[in-house]
Amino acid sequence: MSKEKQRPEWVPEEAGTAFASHVMEGVNGGHDGMPGQTAGRSSPPFSRRRKLSVDDYVQGVLSGNRTILAQTITLVESNAPRYIEMAQEVIKQLLPYTGSSIRIGITGVPGAGKSTLIETFGCMLCEQGRRVAVLAVDPSSSVTRGSILGDKTRMDRLSRQPNAFIRPSPSGGTLGGVTRKSRETILVCEAAGFDTVLVETVGVGQSETTVRSMTDFFLLVMLTGAGDELQGIKKGVIELADALLINKADGDNIIKAQVAKEEYNRVLHYLKPASEGWMPEAYTCSALTGAGVAHIWDVVERFRHQMQSTGTFEKRRKSQVLEWVYTMVQEHLQTGFFNDPNVKKIIPGIEQQVSEGSISATIAAKELLAAYEKG
């Protein structure tokens, strides 16, 4: 093949040396292109990764091995029956090493800048010597059930911090945006030595309540100048917050952010605090410039000290564990109900009758429950 023919076809005919691209001639023969070799695999066959035992997972997490930490979280998040028992045994052995972190839930409307705030906040904490784990929950498509899981890409600076660990997980369509296994994931990260766990949710507005049941401090990120002031005043997720943060308080938006802060503080004065003995307040910050971000950590520290001194901190942790137990019971019952042979047998007919309007939804539910109780 001549030198001229090695140039790509899109290169102009009279182009000079400015076009450095060229096409290499194909290889006839083996994998490495050596003369006389026949085509085929010359490298050793791919070997599957060794299966880890329960002890491998536990020791890997306790030693801070990031690869095994990620594999352990994958094990915990798996819904495959053959992995559930192993995952629970791993969690059982890790439990004595958990509970020492501060768990912070961060939610807010889409576009409020949660990811940018977490990156700035996390980098600041890492520079102070803290170890930060970020559990970022990505929304799952209702059509394909897939998620982009791009939060680690969006938190580029934080992902390069040696004291930070970012784990994106799909929401799986869970209302509130917190994946069903987020509680176990928090425990795994604590056992790995992370003293600050940030749980970022998908931000579905006033329905976002699940994160409250698994974190110590609940931060609600708000916007100003976006027409959502009335939504913020409405009772809903704002009642569950331990602090409100008006983000993007920079440039021409600083004055608007200050006005919004005063409005929210007046509203909070009339609401029952989410944590006994703690009065939530609104603050402003700019995740872009970093202004006001350090003060949020001061608020979290003050909150933890006050809650621990009154015993509310430990009381909430115990209450959350009990709530977790009953949530798992409900999920187990729901799974058992829909997997029951009697129920599966009559579901198509029940669905058709409800669709045609021949029976009401209440009667349909009673017939399904009756079929389940027969089993």
PDB file of C-alpha atoms in Angstrom, residues 51-203:
ATOM      1  CA  LYS A  51     -15.405 -15.559  44.341  1.00  0.00           C
ATOM      2  CA  LEU A  52     -15.051 -13.879  47.712  1.00  0.00           C
ATOM      3  CA  SER A  53     -16.086 -15.507  50.959  1.00  0.00           C
ATOM      4  CA  VAL A  54     -17.899 -13.771  53.804  1.00  0.00           C
ATOM      5  CA  ASP A  55     -14.579 -13.378  55.623  1.00  0.00           C
ATOM      6  CA  ASP A  56     -13.002 -11.859  52.491  1.00  0.00           C
ATOM      7  CA  TYR A  57     -15.730  -9.232  52.321  1.00  0.00           C
ATOM      8  CA  VAL A  58     -15.561  -8.430  56.034  1.00  0.00           C
ATOM      9  CA  GLN A  59     -11.782  -8.191  56.256  1.00  0.00           C
ATOM     10  CA  GLY A  60     -11.589  -6.221  53.027  1.00  0.00           C
ATOM     11  CA  VAL A  61     -14.073  -3.627  54.272  1.00  0.00           C
ATOM     12  CA  LEU A  62     -12.413  -3.324  57.693  1.00  0.00           C
ATOM     13  CA  SER A  63      -9.000  -2.872  56.097  1.00  0.00           C
ATOM     14  CA  GLY A  64     -10.276  -0.063  53.880  1.00  0.00           C
ATOM     15  CA  ASN A  65      -9.838  -1.931  50.595  1.00  0.00           C
ATOM     16  CA  ARG A  66     -11.843   0.219  48.169  1.00  0.00           C
ATOM     17  CA  THR A  67     -12.259  -2.529  45.595  1.00  0.00           C
ATOM     18  CA  ILE A  68     -13.732  -4.943  48.121  1.00  0.00           C
ATOM     19  CA  LEU A  69     -15.784  -2.116  49.636  1.00  0.00           C
ATOM     20  CA  ALA A  70     -17.402  -1.513  46.254  1.00  0.00           C
ATOM     21  CA  GLN A  71     -17.925  -5.255  45.759  1.00  0.00           C
ATOM     22  CA  THR A  72     -19.528  -5.514  49.213  1.00  0.00           C
ATOM     23  CA  ILE A  73     -21.986  -2.738  48.404  1.00  0.00           C
ATOM     24  CA  THR A  74     -22.808  -4.507  45.133  1.00  0.00           C
ATOM     25  CA  LEU A  75     -23.425  -7.696  47.122  1.00  0.00           C
ATOM     26  CA  VAL A  76     -25.701  -5.866  49.552  1.00  0.00           C
ATOM     27  CA  GLU A  77     -27.649  -4.188  46.744  1.00  0.00           C
ATOM     28  CA  SER A  78     -28.201  -7.445  44.876  1.00  0.00           C
ATOM     29  CA  ASN A  79     -31.718  -8.872  44.839  1.00  0.00           C
ATOM     30  CA  ALA A  80     -30.532 -12.311  43.725  1.00  0.00           C
ATOM     31  CA  PRO A  81     -31.695 -14.899  46.303  1.00  0.00           C
ATOM     32  CA  ARG A  82     -28.307 -16.657  46.307  1.00  0.00           C
ATOM     33  CA  TYR A  83     -26.574 -13.454  47.468  1.00  0.00           C
ATOM     34  CA  ILE A  84     -29.063 -12.187  50.054  1.00  0.00           C
ATOM     35  CA  GLU A  85     -28.066 -14.664  52.781  1.00  0.00           C
ATOM     36  CA  MET A  86     -24.354 -13.965  52.288  1.00  0.00           C
ATOM     37  CA  ALA A  87     -24.959 -10.201  52.303  1.00  0.00           C
ATOM     38  CA  GLN A  88     -26.822 -10.383  55.592  1.00  0.00           C
ATOM     39  CA  GLU A  89     -24.044 -12.442  57.164  1.00  0.00           C
ATOM     40  CA  VAL A  90     -21.518  -9.817  56.050  1.00  0.00           C
ATOM     41  CA  ILE A  91     -23.665  -7.050  57.545  1.00  0.00           C
ATOM     42  CA  LYS A  92     -24.009  -9.028  60.793  1.00  0.00           C
ATOM     43  CA  GLN A  93     -20.238  -9.300  61.193  1.00  0.00           C
ATOM     44  CA  LEU A  94     -19.715  -5.620  60.324  1.00  0.00           C
ATOM     45  CA  LEU A  95     -22.341  -4.302  62.774  1.00  0.00           C
ATOM     46  CA  PRO A  96     -19.931  -3.985  65.761  1.00  0.00           C
ATOM     47  CA  TYR A  97     -17.835  -1.544  63.700  1.00  0.00           C
ATOM     48  CA  THR A  98     -20.704   0.733  62.669  1.00  0.00           C
ATOM     49  CA  GLY A  99     -22.538   3.710  64.144  1.00  0.00           C
ATOM     50  CA  SER A 100     -19.655   6.120  64.689  1.00  0.00           C
ATOM     51  CA  SER A 101     -20.326   8.431  61.744  1.00  0.00           C
ATOM     52  CA  ILE A 102     -22.578  11.431  61.299  1.00  0.00           C
ATOM     53  CA  ARG A 103     -25.208  10.664  58.675  1.00  0.00           C
ATOM     54  CA  ILE A 104     -26.400  13.652  56.662  1.00  0.00           C
ATOM     55  CA  GLY A 105     -29.298  13.461  54.250  1.00  0.00           C
ATOM     56  CA  ILE A 106     -29.321  16.057  51.481  1.00  0.00           C
ATOM     57  CA  THR A 107     -32.365  16.607  49.313  1.00  0.00           C
ATOM     58  CA  GLY A 108     -34.042  19.366  47.362  1.00  0.00           C
ATOM     59  CA  VAL A 109     -35.753  20.233  44.129  1.00  0.00           C
ATOM     60  CA  PRO A 110     -34.028  19.199  40.869  1.00  0.00           C
ATOM     61  CA  GLY A 111     -31.573  21.864  39.771  1.00  0.00           C
ATOM     62  CA  ALA A 112     -30.961  23.172  43.283  1.00  0.00           C
ATOM     63  CA  GLY A 113     -27.269  22.286  42.965  1.00  0.00           C
ATOM     64  CA  LYS A 114     -27.134  19.330  45.351  1.00  0.00           C
ATOM     65  CA  SER A 115     -24.263  17.583  43.587  1.00  0.00           C
ATOM     66  CA  THR A 116     -22.183  20.748  43.353  1.00  0.00           C
ATOM     67  CA  LEU A 117     -22.868  21.487  47.004  1.00  0.00           C
ATOM     68  CA  ILE A 118     -21.859  17.967  48.050  1.00  0.00           C
ATOM     69  CA  GLU A 119     -18.636  18.220  46.086  1.00  0.00           C
ATOM     70  CA  THR A 120     -17.677  21.551  47.659  1.00  0.00           C
ATOM     71  CA  PHE A 121     -18.809  20.393  51.086  1.00  0.00           C
ATOM     72  CA  GLY A 122     -17.048  17.026  50.787  1.00  0.00           C
ATOM     73  CA  CYS A 123     -13.763  18.516  49.571  1.00  0.00           C
ATOM     74  CA  MET A 124     -13.771  20.919  52.509  1.00  0.00           C
ATOM     75  CA  LEU A 125     -14.306  18.053  54.970  1.00  0.00           C
ATOM     76  CA  CYS A 126     -11.577  15.938  53.354  1.00  0.00           C
ATOM     77  CA  GLU A 127      -9.141  18.838  53.655  1.00  0.00           C
ATOM     78  CA  GLN A 128      -9.981  18.922  57.368  1.00  0.00           C
ATOM     79  CA  GLY A 129      -8.950  15.272  57.661  1.00  0.00           C
ATOM     80  CA  ARG A 130     -12.393  13.709  57.698  1.00  0.00           C
ATOM     81  CA  ARG A 131     -13.276  10.641  55.657  1.00  0.00           C
ATOM     82  CA  VAL A 132     -16.365  11.216  53.523  1.00  0.00           C
ATOM     83  CA  ALA A 133     -18.623   8.640  51.873  1.00  0.00           C
ATOM     84  CA  VAL A 134     -21.214   9.903  49.395  1.00  0.00           C
ATOM     85  CA  LEU A 135     -24.203   7.717  48.545  1.00  0.00           C
ATOM     86  CA  ALA A 136     -25.718   9.340  45.490  1.00  0.00           C
ATOM     87  CA  VAL A 137     -29.076   7.929  44.428  1.00  0.00           C
ATOM     88  CA  ASP A 138     -29.857   8.321  40.736  1.00  0.00           C
ATOM     89  CA  PRO A 139     -33.409   8.197  39.366  1.00  0.00           C
ATOM     90  CA  SER A 140     -34.304   5.042  37.448  1.00  0.00           C
ATOM     91  CA  SER A 141     -36.180   5.206  34.169  1.00  0.00           C
ATOM     92  CA  SER A 142     -39.781   4.049  34.410  1.00  0.00           C
ATOM     93  CA  VAL A 143     -39.425   2.678  30.872  1.00  0.00           C
ATOM     94  CA  THR A 144     -36.050   0.925  30.769  1.00  0.00           C
ATOM     95  CA  ARG A 145     -35.469   0.671  34.553  1.00  0.00           C
ATOM     96  CA  GLY A 146     -31.946   1.958  33.892  1.00  0.00           C
ATOM     97  CA  SER A 147     -29.986   4.782  35.527  1.00  0.00           C
ATOM     98  CA  ILE A 148     -27.181   6.990  34.257  1.00  0.00           C
ATOM     99  CA  LEU A 149     -25.252   6.845  37.566  1.00  0.00           C
ATOM    100  CA  GLY A 150     -23.255   9.907  36.582  1.00  0.00           C
ATOM    101  CA  ASP A 151     -22.824  11.538  39.985  1.00  0.00           C
ATOM    102  CA  LYS A 152     -19.198  10.438  40.294  1.00  0.00           C
ATOM    103  CA  THR A 153     -18.479  12.161  36.987  1.00  0.00           C
ATOM    104  CA  ARG A 154     -20.231  15.318  38.163  1.00  0.00           C
ATOM    105  CA  MET A 155     -18.194  15.309  41.395  1.00  0.00           C
ATOM    106  CA  ASP A 156     -14.845  15.238  39.638  1.00  0.00           C
ATOM    107  CA  ARG A 157     -12.829  17.078  42.304  1.00  0.00           C
ATOM    108  CA  LEU A 158     -14.289  15.081  45.185  1.00  0.00           C
ATOM    109  CA  SER A 159     -13.737  11.767  43.399  1.00  0.00           C
ATOM    110  CA  ARG A 160      -9.997  12.513  43.328  1.00  0.00           C
ATOM    111  CA  GLN A 161      -9.833  13.034  47.096  1.00  0.00           C
ATOM    112  CA  PRO A 162      -8.082  10.078  48.785  1.00  0.00           C
ATOM    113  CA  ASN A 163     -10.391  10.398  51.819  1.00  0.00           C
ATOM    114  CA  ALA A 164     -13.596  10.337  49.763  1.00  0.00           C
ATOM    115  CA  PHE A 165     -15.673   7.472  48.405  1.00  0.00           C
ATOM    116  CA  ILE A 166     -18.581   8.057  46.020  1.00  0.00           C
ATOM    117  CA  ARG A 167     -21.112   5.343  45.324  1.00  0.00           C
ATOM    118  CA  PRO A 168     -23.955   6.040  42.877  1.00  0.00           C
ATOM    119  CA  SER A 169     -26.937   3.698  43.152  1.00  0.00           C
ATOM    120  CA  PRO A 170     -30.200   3.437  41.193  1.00  0.00           C
ATOM    121  CA  SER A 171     -33.400   4.420  42.950  1.00  0.00           C
ATOM    122  CA  GLY A 172     -35.240   1.504  41.363  1.00  0.00           C
ATOM    123  CA  GLY A 173     -38.381   3.586  41.185  1.00  0.00           C
ATOM    124  CA  THR A 174     -38.557   3.986  44.965  1.00  0.00           C
ATOM    125  CA  LEU A 175     -40.730   6.933  45.980  1.00  0.00           C
ATOM    126  CA  GLY A 176     -38.525   9.390  47.803  1.00  0.00           C
ATOM    127  CA  GLY A 177     -35.499   8.409  45.787  1.00  0.00           C
ATOM    128  CA  VAL A 178     -33.661   6.366  48.402  1.00  0.00           C
ATOM    129  CA  THR A 179     -32.763   2.879  47.299  1.00  0.00           C
ATOM    130  CA  ARG A 180     -34.085   0.019  49.461  1.00  0.00           C
ATOM    131  CA  LYS A 181     -30.583  -1.062  50.463  1.00  0.00           C
ATOM    132  CA  SER A 182     -29.267   2.397  51.376  1.00  0.00           C
ATOM    133  CA  ARG A 183     -29.363   1.593  55.096  1.00  0.00           C
ATOM    134  CA  GLU A 184     -27.065  -1.412  54.681  1.00  0.00           C
ATOM    135  CA  THR A 185     -24.772   0.621  52.447  1.00  0.00           C
ATOM    136  CA  ILE A 186     -24.424   3.243  55.173  1.00  0.00           C
ATOM    137  CA  LEU A 187     -23.370   0.535  57.632  1.00  0.00           C
ATOM    138  CA  VAL A 188     -20.785  -0.863  55.213  1.00  0.00           C
ATOM    139  CA  CYS A 189     -19.254   2.594  54.700  1.00  0.00           C
ATOM    140  CA  GLU A 190     -19.107   3.186  58.455  1.00  0.00           C
ATOM    141  CA  ALA A 191     -17.354  -0.147  58.975  1.00  0.00           C
ATOM    142  CA  ALA A 192     -14.814   0.909  56.343  1.00  0.00           C
ATOM    143  CA  GLY A 193     -13.878   3.893  58.513  1.00  0.00           C
ATOM    144  CA  PHE A 194     -15.822   6.754  56.937  1.00  0.00           C
ATOM    145  CA  ASP A 195     -16.858   9.190  59.661  1.00  0.00           C
ATOM    146  CA  THR A 196     -19.168  11.322  57.508  1.00  0.00           C
ATOM    147  CA  VAL A 197     -21.836   9.796  55.278  1.00  0.00           C
ATOM    148  CA  LEU A 198     -23.697  12.067  52.853  1.00  0.00           C
ATOM    149  CA  VAL A 199     -26.867  10.634  51.309  1.00  0.00           C
ATOM    150  CA  GLU A 200     -27.945  12.564  48.220  1.00  0.00           C
ATOM    151  CA  THR A 201     -31.424  11.811  46.930  1.00  0.00           C
ATOM    152  CA  VAL A 202     -32.971  12.323  43.527  1.00  0.00           C
ATOM    153  CA  GLY A 203     -34.957  15.271  44.842  1.00  0.00           C
TER     154      GLY A 203
END
